[in-house]
GROMACS .gro file of N, CA, C and O in nm:
model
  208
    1UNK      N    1   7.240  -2.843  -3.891
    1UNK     CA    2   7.368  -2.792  -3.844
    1UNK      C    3   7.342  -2.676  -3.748
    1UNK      O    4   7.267  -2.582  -3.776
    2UNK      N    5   7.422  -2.692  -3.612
    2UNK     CA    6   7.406  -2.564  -3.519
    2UNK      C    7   7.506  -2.435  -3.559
    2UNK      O    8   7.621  -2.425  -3.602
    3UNK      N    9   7.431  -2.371  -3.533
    3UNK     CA   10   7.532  -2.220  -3.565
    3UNK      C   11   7.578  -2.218  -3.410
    3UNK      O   12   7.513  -2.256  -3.312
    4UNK      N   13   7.717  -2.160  -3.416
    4UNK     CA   14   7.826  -2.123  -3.320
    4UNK      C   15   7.744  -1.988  -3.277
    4UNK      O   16   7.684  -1.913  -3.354
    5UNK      N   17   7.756  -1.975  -3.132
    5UNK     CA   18   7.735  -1.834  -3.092
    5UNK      C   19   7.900  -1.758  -3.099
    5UNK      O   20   8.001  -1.827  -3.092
    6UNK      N   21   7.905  -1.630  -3.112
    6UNK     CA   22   7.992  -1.521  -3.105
    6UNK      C   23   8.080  -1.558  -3.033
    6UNK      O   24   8.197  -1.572  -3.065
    7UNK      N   25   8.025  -1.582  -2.909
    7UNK     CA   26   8.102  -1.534  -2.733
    7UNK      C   27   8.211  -1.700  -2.791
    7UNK      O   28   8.196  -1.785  -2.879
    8UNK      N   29   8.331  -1.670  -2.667
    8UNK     CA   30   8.424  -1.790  -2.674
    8UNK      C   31   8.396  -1.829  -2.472
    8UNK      O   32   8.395  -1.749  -2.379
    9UNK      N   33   8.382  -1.948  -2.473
    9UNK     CA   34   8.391  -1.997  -2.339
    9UNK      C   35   8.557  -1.955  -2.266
    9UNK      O   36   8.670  -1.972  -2.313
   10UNK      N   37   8.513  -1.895  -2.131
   10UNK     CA   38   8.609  -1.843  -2.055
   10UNK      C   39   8.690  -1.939  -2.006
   10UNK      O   40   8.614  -2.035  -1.992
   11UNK      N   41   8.788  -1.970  -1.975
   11UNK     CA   42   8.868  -2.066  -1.965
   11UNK      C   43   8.968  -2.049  -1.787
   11UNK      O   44   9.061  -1.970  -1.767
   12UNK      N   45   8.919  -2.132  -1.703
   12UNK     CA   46   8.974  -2.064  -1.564
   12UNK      C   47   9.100  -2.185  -1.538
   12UNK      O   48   9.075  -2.302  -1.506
   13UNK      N   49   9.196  -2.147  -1.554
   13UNK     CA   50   9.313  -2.240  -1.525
   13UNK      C   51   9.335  -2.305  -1.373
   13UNK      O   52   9.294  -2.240  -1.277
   14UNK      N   53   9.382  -2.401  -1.356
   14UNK     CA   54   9.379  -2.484  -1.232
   14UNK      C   55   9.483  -2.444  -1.150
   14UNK      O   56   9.587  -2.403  -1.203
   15UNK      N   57   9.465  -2.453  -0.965
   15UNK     CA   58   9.575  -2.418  -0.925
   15UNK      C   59   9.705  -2.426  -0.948
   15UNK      O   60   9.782  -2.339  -0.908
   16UNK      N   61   9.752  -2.559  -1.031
   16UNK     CA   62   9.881  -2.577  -1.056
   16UNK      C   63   9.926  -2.541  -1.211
   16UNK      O   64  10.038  -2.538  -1.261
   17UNK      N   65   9.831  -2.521  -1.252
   17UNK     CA   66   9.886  -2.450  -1.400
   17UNK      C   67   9.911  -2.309  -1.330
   17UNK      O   68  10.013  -2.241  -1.329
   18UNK      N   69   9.811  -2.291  -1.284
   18UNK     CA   70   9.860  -2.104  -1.246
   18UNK      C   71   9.982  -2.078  -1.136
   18UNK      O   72  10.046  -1.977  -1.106
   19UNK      N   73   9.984  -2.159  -1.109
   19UNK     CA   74  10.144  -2.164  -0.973
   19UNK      C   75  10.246  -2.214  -1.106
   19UNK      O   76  10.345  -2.161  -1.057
   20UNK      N   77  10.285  -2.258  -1.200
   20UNK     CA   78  10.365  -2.320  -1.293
   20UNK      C   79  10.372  -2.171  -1.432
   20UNK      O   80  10.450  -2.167  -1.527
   21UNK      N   81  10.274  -2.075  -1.397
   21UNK     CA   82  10.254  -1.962  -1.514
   21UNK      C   83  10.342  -1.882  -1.425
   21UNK      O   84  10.458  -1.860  -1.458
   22UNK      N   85  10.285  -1.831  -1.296
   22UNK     CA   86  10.334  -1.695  -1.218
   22UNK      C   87  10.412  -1.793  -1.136
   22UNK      O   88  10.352  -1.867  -1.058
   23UNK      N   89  10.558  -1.799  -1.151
   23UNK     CA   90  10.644  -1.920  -1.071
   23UNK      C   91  10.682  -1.772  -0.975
   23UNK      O   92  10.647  -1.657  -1.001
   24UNK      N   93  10.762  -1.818  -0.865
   24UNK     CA   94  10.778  -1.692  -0.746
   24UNK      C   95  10.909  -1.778  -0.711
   24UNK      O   96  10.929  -1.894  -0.748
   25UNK      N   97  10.983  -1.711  -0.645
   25UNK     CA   98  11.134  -1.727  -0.612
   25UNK      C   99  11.150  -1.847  -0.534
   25UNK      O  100  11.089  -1.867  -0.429
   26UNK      N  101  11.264  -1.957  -0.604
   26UNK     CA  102  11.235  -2.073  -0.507
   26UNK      C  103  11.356  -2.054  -0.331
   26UNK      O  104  11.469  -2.004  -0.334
   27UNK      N  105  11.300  -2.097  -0.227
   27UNK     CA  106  11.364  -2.111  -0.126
   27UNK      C  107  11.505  -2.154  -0.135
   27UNK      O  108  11.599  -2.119  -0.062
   28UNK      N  109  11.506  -2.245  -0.249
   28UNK     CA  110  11.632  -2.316  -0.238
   28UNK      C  111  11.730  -2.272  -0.328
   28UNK      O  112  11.834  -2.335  -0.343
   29UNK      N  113  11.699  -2.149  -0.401
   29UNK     CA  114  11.748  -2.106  -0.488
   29UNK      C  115  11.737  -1.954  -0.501
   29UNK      O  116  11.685  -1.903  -0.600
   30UNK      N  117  11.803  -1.860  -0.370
   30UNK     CA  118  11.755  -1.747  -0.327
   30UNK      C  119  11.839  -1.627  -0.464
   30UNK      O  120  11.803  -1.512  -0.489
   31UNK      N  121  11.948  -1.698  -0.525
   31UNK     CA  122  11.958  -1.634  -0.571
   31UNK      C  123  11.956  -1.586  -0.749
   31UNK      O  124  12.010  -1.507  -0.826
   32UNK      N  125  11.852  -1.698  -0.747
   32UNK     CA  126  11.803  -1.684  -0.881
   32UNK      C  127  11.873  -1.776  -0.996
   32UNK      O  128  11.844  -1.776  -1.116
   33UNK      N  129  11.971  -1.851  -0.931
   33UNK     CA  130  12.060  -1.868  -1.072
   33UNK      C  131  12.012  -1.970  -1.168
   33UNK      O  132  12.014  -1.966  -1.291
   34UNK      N  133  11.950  -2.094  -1.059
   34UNK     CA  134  11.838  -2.191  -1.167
   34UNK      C  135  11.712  -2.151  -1.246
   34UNK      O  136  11.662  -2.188  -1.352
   35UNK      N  137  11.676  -2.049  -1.138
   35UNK     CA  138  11.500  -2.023  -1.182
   35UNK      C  139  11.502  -1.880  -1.244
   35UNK      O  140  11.402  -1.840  -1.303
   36UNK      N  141  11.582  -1.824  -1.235
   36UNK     CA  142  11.584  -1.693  -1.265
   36UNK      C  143  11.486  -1.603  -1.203
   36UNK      O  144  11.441  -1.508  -1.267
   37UNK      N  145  11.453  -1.627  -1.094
   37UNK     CA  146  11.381  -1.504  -1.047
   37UNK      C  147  11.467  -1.537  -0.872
   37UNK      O  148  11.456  -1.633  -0.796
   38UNK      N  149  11.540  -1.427  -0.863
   38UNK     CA  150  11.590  -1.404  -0.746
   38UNK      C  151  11.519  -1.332  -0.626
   38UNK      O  152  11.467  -1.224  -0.653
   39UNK      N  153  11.509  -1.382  -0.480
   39UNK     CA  154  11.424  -1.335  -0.369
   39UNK      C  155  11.399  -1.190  -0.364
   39UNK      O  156  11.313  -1.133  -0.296
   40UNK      N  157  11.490  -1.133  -0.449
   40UNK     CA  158  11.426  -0.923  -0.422
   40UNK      C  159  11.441  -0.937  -0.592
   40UNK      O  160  11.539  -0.967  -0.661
   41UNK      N  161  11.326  -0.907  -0.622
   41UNK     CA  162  11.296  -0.830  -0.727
   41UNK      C  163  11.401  -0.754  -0.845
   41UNK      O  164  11.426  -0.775  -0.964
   42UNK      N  165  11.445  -0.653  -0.740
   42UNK     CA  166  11.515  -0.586  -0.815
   42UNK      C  167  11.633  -0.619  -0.883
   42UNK      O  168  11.667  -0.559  -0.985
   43UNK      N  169  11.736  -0.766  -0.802
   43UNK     CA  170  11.819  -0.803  -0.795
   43UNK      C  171  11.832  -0.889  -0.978
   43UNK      O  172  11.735  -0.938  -1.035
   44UNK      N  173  11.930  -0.887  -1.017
   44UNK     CA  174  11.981  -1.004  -1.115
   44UNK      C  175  11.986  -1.146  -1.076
   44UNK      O  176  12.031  -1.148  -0.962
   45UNK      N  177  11.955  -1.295  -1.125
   45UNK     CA  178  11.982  -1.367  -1.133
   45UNK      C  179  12.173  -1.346  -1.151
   45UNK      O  180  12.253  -1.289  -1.225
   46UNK      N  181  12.171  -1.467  -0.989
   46UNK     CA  182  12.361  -1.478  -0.970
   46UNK      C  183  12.394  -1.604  -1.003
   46UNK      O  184  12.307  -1.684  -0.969
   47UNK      N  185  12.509  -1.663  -1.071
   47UNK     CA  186  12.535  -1.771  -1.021
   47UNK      C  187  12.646  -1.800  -0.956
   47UNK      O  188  12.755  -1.750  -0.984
   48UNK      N  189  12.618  -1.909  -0.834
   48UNK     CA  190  12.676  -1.914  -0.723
   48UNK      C  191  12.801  -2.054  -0.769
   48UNK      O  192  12.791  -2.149  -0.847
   49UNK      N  193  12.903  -2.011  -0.682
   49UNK     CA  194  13.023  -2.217  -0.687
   49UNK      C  195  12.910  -2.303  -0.639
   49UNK      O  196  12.969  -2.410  -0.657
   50UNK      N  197  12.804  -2.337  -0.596
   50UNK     CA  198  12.786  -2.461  -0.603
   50UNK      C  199  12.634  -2.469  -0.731
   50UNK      O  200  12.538  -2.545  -0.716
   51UNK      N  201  12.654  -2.366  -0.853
   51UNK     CA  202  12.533  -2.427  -0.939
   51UNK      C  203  12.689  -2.461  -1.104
   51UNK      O  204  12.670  -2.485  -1.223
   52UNK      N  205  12.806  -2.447  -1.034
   52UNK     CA  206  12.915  -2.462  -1.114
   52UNK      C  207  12.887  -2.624  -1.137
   52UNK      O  208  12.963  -2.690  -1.208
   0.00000   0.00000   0.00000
């Protein structure tokens, strides 16, 4: 039987897992109301008459 070393293997996530982790404001949705992250930062998720 092998003994386990200590250390844990580092694990580097793929471009599209990491674009799907850190999601960024969509174009088509400037103001946040589907995705919840609206084009300025600072701003609240709005929802607009056409996500009615």
């Amino acid at each position: 039987m092998k003994k386990k070393s200590g250390r844990k293997a580092t694990v580097h996530p793929t471009p599209l897992v990491s674009s799907m982790i850190r999601q960024h404001p969509s174009p088509t949705d400037p103001q946040g109301s589907w995705t919840g992250l609206p084009e300025n930062p600072e701003e609240l998720p709005v929802q607009d008459a056409d996500d009615l």
